[in-house]
Amino acid sequence: MALTPKESGALISSRSTFVTIKEEGVKSLARKVYDELKQGKNIRLWSHREHETFPSNLSENDEVNWIFLLDALNFCFWTKKDDEKFSVELKGKTFTGYFALCAALHKALANGITLLDPKFYKNLALEDLRKIFIGINNKEMPLLNERLQCLHEIGEILEKKYDGSFVNCVKKANKSAQELLKLVTSDFPCFNDSAYYCDKKVSFHKRAQILIGDLWCLYYGQGISTFNDIDTISMFADYRIPQALLSFGALIYTDELMKKLKNEVILENGCPEEVEIRGCSIEVVERVNKIVHAMMKENNENYTCNSILIDNYLWFYRRLHADELDSIPYHKVLSIYY
């Protein structure tokens, strides 16, 4: 059995050789997070329903199914330095990366494509998916074949096991984030994000956990968004959060690894360097969260803070400071897992 993402982060960081956690950087980031919590603006439950790419006038069931579809396809949006980014125009605005995916799905639904019906996408042809995911200047979304395979897989399983709706999977978890994580990673193989490190099976489950985080935030922890153990979910180990952690001095890489990243060497999914970057990122956020909670206790304050919200803050921080952080290389992997 694989270690949980939090257990994996602790193990990997204790044995890591390419990546080191710097406690001063961790403390500095924790102070920044604590200050942001006190200001009450940048760290909070952020619902997709607030964003302009989210479709309006959907039922609760369809909104949950939308989140599931989105996170089934939420992977691999990086580009090489000089390559044109995949981008989609919606309502006169241009969206890149993850939000380009959101915009493409929004446009497809607005054009009458029955995107939320697994009967439709479990048999979708590659050419039809290409039309849905065609960006500005006819640029194609990366890993289109892999995205198609994910759609076929989740569509088939939703039909067979959950009566065609992911809502039934959420209900089966009975308000437990850990139970939902087990269901998603066992029933839908494309979400089972794990590797071997020092002869141990470790897990990251980036997309499965971000799915749970997105569902929790969807209705701000109320109703179907209620998870009694939401704090057991770790951060979502991707390729952008480590870039932010490097900028805060919470992580440092060996010269050998940094040279590879600067030269845009594509790492293999499951290689030691990649596993260490992701595992140490999880552990950093866990340590930050503990320090922040200790600061709250010391000052007799109580803010909602967990690894999900710290991850969201770091992800938006990276986007907001993209020009400043561009000089910091990030690891690139061709993978369906993040």
GROMACS .gro file of C-alpha atoms in nm:
model
  338
    1MET     CA    1   0.000   0.000   0.000
    2ALA     CA    2   0.126   0.347  -0.085
    3LEU     CA    3   0.204   0.605   0.179
    4THR     CA    4  -0.039   0.898   0.191
    5PRO     CA    5   0.078   1.223   0.026
    6LYS     CA    6   0.162   1.374   0.368
    7GLU     CA    7   0.351   1.060   0.476
    8SER     CA    8   0.523   1.055   0.137
    9GLY     CA    9   0.637   1.415   0.176
   10ALA     CA   10   0.783   1.342   0.520
   11LEU     CA   11   0.971   1.033   0.397
   12ILE     CA   12   1.099   1.186   0.074
   13SER     CA   13   1.222   1.505   0.242
   14SER     CA   14   1.409   1.302   0.505
   15ARG     CA   15   1.609   1.117   0.236
   16SER     CA   16   1.622   1.373  -0.043
   17THR     CA   17   1.958   1.439  -0.214
   18PHE     CA   18   1.865   1.674  -0.503
   19VAL     CA   19   1.629   1.899  -0.304
   20THR     CA   20   1.674   2.051   0.041
   21ILE     CA   21   1.421   2.224   0.264
   22LYS     CA   22   1.554   2.542   0.425
   23GLU     CA   23   1.394   2.616   0.761
   24GLU     CA   24   1.456   2.992   0.742
   25GLY     CA   25   1.267   3.001   0.413
   26VAL     CA   26   0.987   2.792   0.562
   27LYS     CA   27   0.957   3.032   0.857
   28SER     CA   28   0.965   3.334   0.627
   29LEU     CA   29   0.685   3.188   0.416
   30ALA     CA   30   0.486   3.101   0.728
   31ARG     CA   31   0.510   3.464   0.844
   32LYS     CA   32   0.389   3.578   0.502
   33VAL     CA   33   0.095   3.335   0.513
   34TYR     CA   34   0.008   3.446   0.866
   35ASP     CA   35   0.010   3.812   0.764
   36GLU     CA   36  -0.210   3.732   0.464
   37LEU     CA   37  -0.455   3.548   0.690
   38LYS     CA   38  -0.478   3.849   0.917
   39GLN     CA   39  -0.554   4.074   0.619
   40GLY     CA   40  -0.826   3.831   0.513
   41LYS     CA   41  -0.808   3.879   0.135
   42ASN     CA   42  -0.567   3.644  -0.040
   43ILE     CA   43  -0.612   3.326   0.162
   44ARG     CA   44  -0.970   3.202   0.171
   45LEU     CA   45  -1.203   2.945   0.024
   46TRP     CA   46  -1.213   3.046  -0.342
   47SER     CA   47  -1.497   2.894  -0.544
   48HIS     CA   48  -1.478   2.831  -0.916
   49ARG     CA   49  -1.826   2.980  -0.931
   50GLU     CA   50  -1.665   3.320  -0.876
   51HIS     CA   51  -1.460   3.297  -1.196
   52GLU     CA   52  -1.580   3.420  -1.533
   53THR     CA   53  -1.490   3.090  -1.703
   54PHE     CA   54  -1.740   2.900  -1.487
   55PRO     CA   55  -2.070   2.834  -1.667
   56SER     CA   56  -2.383   2.993  -1.526
   57ASN     CA   57  -2.725   2.841  -1.471
   58LEU     CA   58  -2.608   2.487  -1.393
   59SER     CA   59  -2.776   2.265  -1.137
   60GLU     CA   60  -2.576   2.162  -0.830
   61ASN     CA   61  -2.529   1.815  -0.981
   62ASP     CA   62  -2.393   1.963  -1.303
   63GLU     CA   63  -2.164   2.202  -1.117
   64VAL     CA   64  -2.012   1.906  -0.930
   65ASN     CA   65  -1.982   1.712  -1.256
   66TRP     CA   66  -1.817   2.016  -1.415
   67ILE     CA   67  -1.552   2.023  -1.141
   68PHE     CA   68  -1.488   1.651  -1.188
   69LEU     CA   69  -1.453   1.687  -1.566
   70LEU     CA   70  -1.223   1.985  -1.523
   71ASP     CA   71  -0.991   1.808  -1.280
   72ALA     CA   72  -0.985   1.493  -1.492
   73LEU     CA   73  -0.823   1.707  -1.763
   74ASN     CA   74  -0.618   1.937  -1.540
   75PHE     CA   75  -0.263   1.848  -1.636
   76CYS     CA   76   0.040   1.951  -1.840
   77PHE     CA   77   0.001   2.313  -1.949
   78TRP     CA   78   0.368   2.409  -1.945
   79THR     CA   79   0.552   2.533  -2.253
   80LYS     CA   80   0.918   2.574  -2.336
   81LYS     CA   81   1.055   2.926  -2.299
   82ASP     CA   82   1.017   3.035  -2.660
   83ASP     CA   83   0.702   2.838  -2.743
   84GLU     CA   84   0.363   2.999  -2.782
   85LYS     CA   85   0.137   2.929  -2.484
   86PHE     CA   86  -0.190   2.744  -2.534
   87SER     CA   87  -0.454   3.014  -2.498
   88VAL     CA   88  -0.829   3.047  -2.547
   89GLU     CA   89  -1.039   3.358  -2.597
   90LEU     CA   90  -1.368   3.388  -2.406
   91LYS     CA   91  -1.589   3.696  -2.378
   92GLY     CA   92  -1.317   3.915  -2.521
   93LYS     CA   93  -1.049   3.796  -2.276
   94THR     CA   94  -0.753   3.568  -2.337
   95PHE     CA   95  -0.687   3.286  -2.092
   96THR     CA   96  -0.375   3.070  -2.073
   97GLY     CA   97  -0.280   2.744  -1.904
   98TYR     CA   98  -0.536   2.599  -1.666
   99PHE     CA   99  -0.784   2.880  -1.724
  100ALA     CA  100  -0.758   2.818  -2.099
  101LEU     CA  101  -0.893   2.469  -2.026
  102CYS     CA  102  -1.176   2.624  -1.823
  103ALA     CA  103  -1.253   2.867  -2.105
  104ALA     CA  104  -1.249   2.593  -2.372
  105LEU     CA  105  -1.494   2.381  -2.172
  106HIS     CA  106  -1.715   2.685  -2.110
  107LYS     CA  107  -1.730   2.762  -2.484
  108ALA     CA  108  -1.809   2.401  -2.572
  109LEU     CA  109  -2.098   2.390  -2.326
  110ALA     CA  110  -2.228   2.726  -2.449
  111ASN     CA  111  -2.223   2.587  -2.804
  112GLY     CA  112  -2.455   2.305  -2.706
  113ILE     CA  113  -2.200   2.025  -2.667
  114THR     CA  114  -2.323   1.787  -2.396
  115LEU     CA  115  -1.994   1.792  -2.213
  116LEU     CA  116  -2.133   1.690  -1.876
  117ASP     CA  117  -2.280   1.365  -2.003
  118PRO     CA  118  -2.039   1.069  -1.975
  119LYS     CA  119  -2.237   0.895  -2.250
  120PHE     CA  120  -2.109   1.171  -2.479
  121TYR     CA  121  -1.744   1.188  -2.384
  122LYS     CA  122  -1.680   0.817  -2.321
  123ASN     CA  123  -1.708   0.767  -2.698
  124LEU     CA  124  -1.569   1.104  -2.810
  125ALA     CA  125  -1.347   1.093  -3.120
  126LEU     CA  126  -1.007   1.258  -3.125
  127GLU     CA  127  -1.106   1.495  -3.405
  128ASP     CA  128  -1.408   1.616  -3.207
  129LEU     CA  129  -1.193   1.673  -2.898
  130ARG     CA  130  -0.944   1.863  -3.113
  131LYS     CA  131  -1.222   2.103  -3.215
  132ILE     CA  132  -1.317   2.161  -2.850
  133PHE     CA  133  -0.957   2.222  -2.746
  134ILE     CA  134  -0.833   2.437  -3.030
  135GLY     CA  135  -0.671   2.753  -2.907
  136ILE     CA  136  -0.575   3.089  -3.052
  137ASN     CA  137  -0.374   3.057  -3.377
  138ASN     CA  138  -0.507   2.699  -3.404
  139LYS     CA  139  -0.266   2.583  -3.135
  140GLU     CA  140  -0.359   2.243  -3.000
  141MET     CA  141  -0.379   2.168  -2.630
  142PRO     CA  142  -0.085   1.951  -2.515
  143LEU     CA  143  -0.126   1.574  -2.467
  144LEU     CA  144  -0.457   1.565  -2.654
  145ASN     CA  145  -0.453   1.187  -2.698
  146GLU     CA  146  -0.393   1.138  -2.327
  147ARG     CA  147  -0.680   1.372  -2.241
  148LEU     CA  148  -0.905   1.173  -2.471
  149GLN     CA  149  -0.807   0.850  -2.296
  150CYS     CA  150  -0.888   1.010  -1.960
  151LEU     CA  151  -1.231   1.113  -2.086
  152HIS     CA  152  -1.303   0.765  -2.218
  153GLU     CA  153  -1.192   0.611  -1.888
  154ILE     CA  154  -1.390   0.835  -1.654
  155GLY     CA  155  -1.697   0.825  -1.879
  156GLU     CA  156  -1.701   0.445  -1.881
  157ILE     CA  157  -1.655   0.420  -1.503
  158LEU     CA  158  -1.914   0.688  -1.422
  159GLU     CA  159  -2.167   0.497  -1.632
  160LYS     CA  160  -2.085   0.158  -1.480
  161LYS     CA  161  -2.035   0.247  -1.112
  162TYR     CA  162  -2.201   0.582  -1.042
  163ASP     CA  163  -2.513   0.597  -1.259
  164GLY     CA  164  -2.351   0.857  -1.486
  165SER     CA  165  -2.289   1.123  -1.220
  166PHE     CA  166  -1.987   1.201  -1.003
  167VAL     CA  167  -2.226   1.336  -0.740
  168ASN     CA  168  -2.299   0.974  -0.647
  169CYS     CA  169  -1.930   0.915  -0.582
  170VAL     CA  170  -1.916   1.222  -0.356
  171LYS     CA  171  -2.222   1.103  -0.164
  172LYS     CA  172  -2.073   0.756  -0.125
  173ALA     CA  173  -1.775   0.914   0.054
  174ASN     CA  174  -2.013   1.034   0.329
  175LYS     CA  175  -1.845   1.373   0.388
  176SER     CA  176  -1.498   1.220   0.421
  177ALA     CA  177  -1.217   1.368   0.212
  178GLN     CA  178  -1.003   1.058   0.272
  179GLU     CA  179  -1.281   0.824   0.168
  180LEU     CA  180  -1.340   1.025  -0.149
  181LEU     CA  181  -0.965   1.022  -0.218
  182LYS     CA  182  -0.965   0.641  -0.191
  183LEU     CA  183  -1.267   0.609  -0.419
  184VAL     CA  184  -1.127   0.841  -0.685
  185THR     CA  185  -0.777   0.693  -0.692
  186SER     CA  186  -0.897   0.332  -0.690
  187ASP     CA  187  -1.197   0.360  -0.923
  188PHE     CA  188  -1.043   0.604  -1.175
  189PRO     CA  189  -0.687   0.492  -1.258
  190CYS     CA  190  -0.599   0.819  -1.435
  191PHE     CA  191  -0.610   0.987  -1.090
  192ASN     CA  192  -0.376   0.735  -0.923
  193ASP     CA  193  -0.062   0.946  -0.900
  194SER     CA  194   0.210   0.744  -0.726
  195ALA     CA  195   0.574   0.639  -0.760
  196TYR     CA  196   0.848   0.439  -0.591
  197TYR     CA  197   1.118   0.608  -0.386
  198CYS     CA  198   1.381   0.430  -0.174
  199ASP     CA  199   1.185   0.106  -0.222
  200LYS     CA  200   0.870   0.263  -0.079
  201LYS     CA  201   0.550   0.329  -0.272
  202VAL     CA  202   0.474   0.697  -0.231
  203SER     CA  203   0.175   0.896  -0.351
  204PHE     CA  204   0.109   1.256  -0.453
  205HIS     CA  205  -0.247   1.236  -0.593
  206LYS     CA  206  -0.234   1.593  -0.716
  207ARG     CA  207  -0.545   1.583  -0.935
  208ALA     CA  208  -0.750   1.371  -0.694
  209GLN     CA  209  -0.670   1.604  -0.406
  210ILE     CA  210  -0.729   1.921  -0.604
  211LEU     CA  211  -1.064   1.773  -0.704
  212ILE     CA  212  -1.152   1.740  -0.335
  213GLY     CA  213  -1.021   2.090  -0.266
  214ASP     CA  214  -1.226   2.233  -0.553
  215LEU     CA  215  -1.538   2.055  -0.428
  216TRP     CA  216  -1.480   2.184  -0.074
  217CYS     CA  217  -1.447   2.540  -0.200
  218LEU     CA  218  -1.734   2.513  -0.451
  219TYR     CA  219  -2.001   2.587  -0.188
  220TYR     CA  220  -1.758   2.712   0.078
  221GLY     CA  221  -1.763   2.393   0.283
  222GLN     CA  222  -2.143   2.376   0.299
  223GLY     CA  223  -2.388   2.110   0.177
  224ILE     CA  224  -2.227   1.871  -0.067
  225SER     CA  225  -1.902   2.066  -0.014
  226THR     CA  226  -1.883   1.947   0.348
  227PHE     CA  227  -1.582   1.731   0.436
  228ASN     CA  228  -1.529   1.658   0.804
  229ASP     CA  229  -1.162   1.573   0.756
  230ILE     CA  230  -1.063   1.828   0.492
  231ASP     CA  231  -0.744   1.920   0.678
  232THR     CA  232  -0.602   1.573   0.604
  233ILE     CA  233  -0.553   1.672   0.239
  234SER     CA  234  -0.202   1.788   0.144
  235MET     CA  235  -0.095   2.055  -0.103
  236PHE     CA  236  -0.121   1.967  -0.472
  237ALA     CA  237   0.228   1.872  -0.589
  238ASP     CA  238   0.263   2.026  -0.934
  239TYR     CA  239   0.537   2.207  -1.127
  240ARG     CA  240   0.449   2.570  -1.041
  241ILE     CA  241   0.427   2.563  -0.659
  242PRO     CA  242   0.794   2.454  -0.627
  243GLN     CA  243   0.885   2.762  -0.831
  244ALA     CA  244   0.714   2.980  -0.569
  245LEU     CA  245   0.878   2.784  -0.286
  246LEU     CA  246   1.220   2.844  -0.442
  247SER     CA  247   1.144   3.217  -0.460
  248PHE     CA  248   1.070   3.220  -0.085
  249GLY     CA  249   1.392   3.030  -0.012
  250ALA     CA  250   1.200   2.737   0.135
  251LEU     CA  251   1.353   2.496  -0.117
  252ILE     CA  252   1.694   2.480  -0.280
  253TYR     CA  253   1.812   2.249  -0.558
  254THR     CA  254   2.158   2.105  -0.619
  255ASP     CA  255   2.362   2.270  -0.892
  256GLU     CA  256   2.321   1.955  -1.101
  257LEU     CA  257   1.941   1.966  -1.083
  258MET     CA  258   1.928   2.342  -1.138
  259LYS     CA  259   2.144   2.305  -1.449
  260LYS     CA  260   1.904   2.045  -1.591
  261LEU     CA  261   1.605   2.270  -1.531
  262LYS     CA  262   1.774   2.575  -1.681
  263ASN     CA  263   1.855   2.367  -1.990
  264GLU     CA  264   1.488   2.259  -2.002
  265VAL     CA  265   1.567   1.891  -1.972
  266ILE     CA  266   1.232   1.710  -1.953
  267LEU     CA  267   1.232   1.485  -1.647
  268GLU     CA  268   1.080   1.138  -1.644
  269ASN     CA  269   0.766   1.091  -1.438
  270GLY     CA  270   0.878   0.899  -1.126
  271CYS     CA  271   1.249   0.981  -1.152
  272PRO     CA  272   1.424   1.068  -0.822
  273GLU     CA  273   1.459   1.439  -0.904
  274GLU     CA  274   1.090   1.476  -0.982
  275VAL     CA  275   0.979   1.273  -0.681
  276GLU     CA  276   1.200   1.481  -0.451
  277ILE     CA  277   1.073   1.813  -0.586
  278ARG     CA  278   0.713   1.707  -0.535
  279GLY     CA  279   0.765   1.535  -0.200
  280CYS     CA  280   0.964   1.822  -0.051
  281SER     CA  281   0.699   2.068  -0.171
  282ILE     CA  282   0.436   1.875   0.024
  283GLU     CA  283   0.654   1.873   0.335
  284VAL     CA  284   0.728   2.247   0.313
  285VAL     CA  285   0.358   2.331   0.306
  286GLU     CA  286   0.294   2.096   0.599
  287ARG     CA  287   0.562   2.272   0.803
  288VAL     CA  288   0.429   2.615   0.706
  289ASN     CA  289   0.080   2.511   0.811
  290LYS     CA  290   0.205   2.390   1.152
  291ILE     CA  291   0.397   2.713   1.215
  292VAL     CA  292   0.098   2.926   1.117
  293HIS     CA  293  -0.130   2.734   1.352
  294ALA     CA  294   0.125   2.774   1.633
  295MET     CA  295   0.130   3.151   1.566
  296MET     CA  296  -0.248   3.164   1.577
  297LYS     CA  297  -0.253   2.976   1.906
  298GLU     CA  298   0.012   3.201   2.057
  299ASN     CA  299  -0.188   3.511   1.964
  300ASN     CA  300  -0.525   3.358   2.053
  301GLU     CA  301  -0.648   3.391   1.693
  302ASN     CA  302  -0.846   3.151   1.478
  303TYR     CA  303  -0.835   3.167   1.099
  304THR     CA  304  -0.928   2.895   0.851
  305CYS     CA  305  -0.595   2.766   0.725
  306ASN     CA  306  -0.485   2.432   0.585
  307SER     CA  307  -0.260   2.293   0.313
  308ILE     CA  308  -0.526   2.346   0.046
  309LEU     CA  309  -0.555   2.719   0.115
  310ILE     CA  310  -0.178   2.764   0.138
  311ASP     CA  311  -0.143   2.586  -0.197
  312ASN     CA  312  -0.409   2.808  -0.355
  313TYR     CA  313  -0.233   3.116  -0.220
  314LEU     CA  314   0.104   3.004  -0.362
  315TRP     CA  315  -0.050   2.917  -0.700
  316PHE     CA  316  -0.213   3.258  -0.738
  317TYR     CA  317   0.101   3.426  -0.599
  318ARG     CA  318   0.305   3.265  -0.876
  319ARG     CA  319   0.061   3.388  -1.141
  320LEU     CA  320   0.053   3.738  -0.993
  321HIS     CA  321   0.434   3.758  -0.983
  322ALA     CA  322   0.498   3.566  -1.305
  323ASP     CA  323   0.741   3.826  -1.445
  324GLU     CA  324   0.953   3.821  -1.128
  325LEU     CA  325   0.954   3.443  -1.099
  326ASP     CA  326   1.028   3.376  -1.466
  327SER     CA  327   1.400   3.365  -1.393
  328ILE     CA  328   1.347   3.067  -1.161
  329PRO     CA  329   1.335   2.743  -1.362
  330TYR     CA  330   1.069   2.483  -1.289
  331HIS     CA  331   1.069   2.113  -1.363
  332LYS     CA  332   0.892   1.990  -1.674
  333VAL     CA  333   0.741   1.644  -1.711
  334LEU     CA  334   0.509   1.501  -1.975
  335SER     CA  335   0.254   1.352  -1.742
  336ILE     CA  336  -0.123   1.317  -1.698
  337TYR     CA  337  -0.086   1.353  -1.321
  338TYR     CA  338  -0.020   1.728  -1.301
   0.00000   0.00000   0.00000
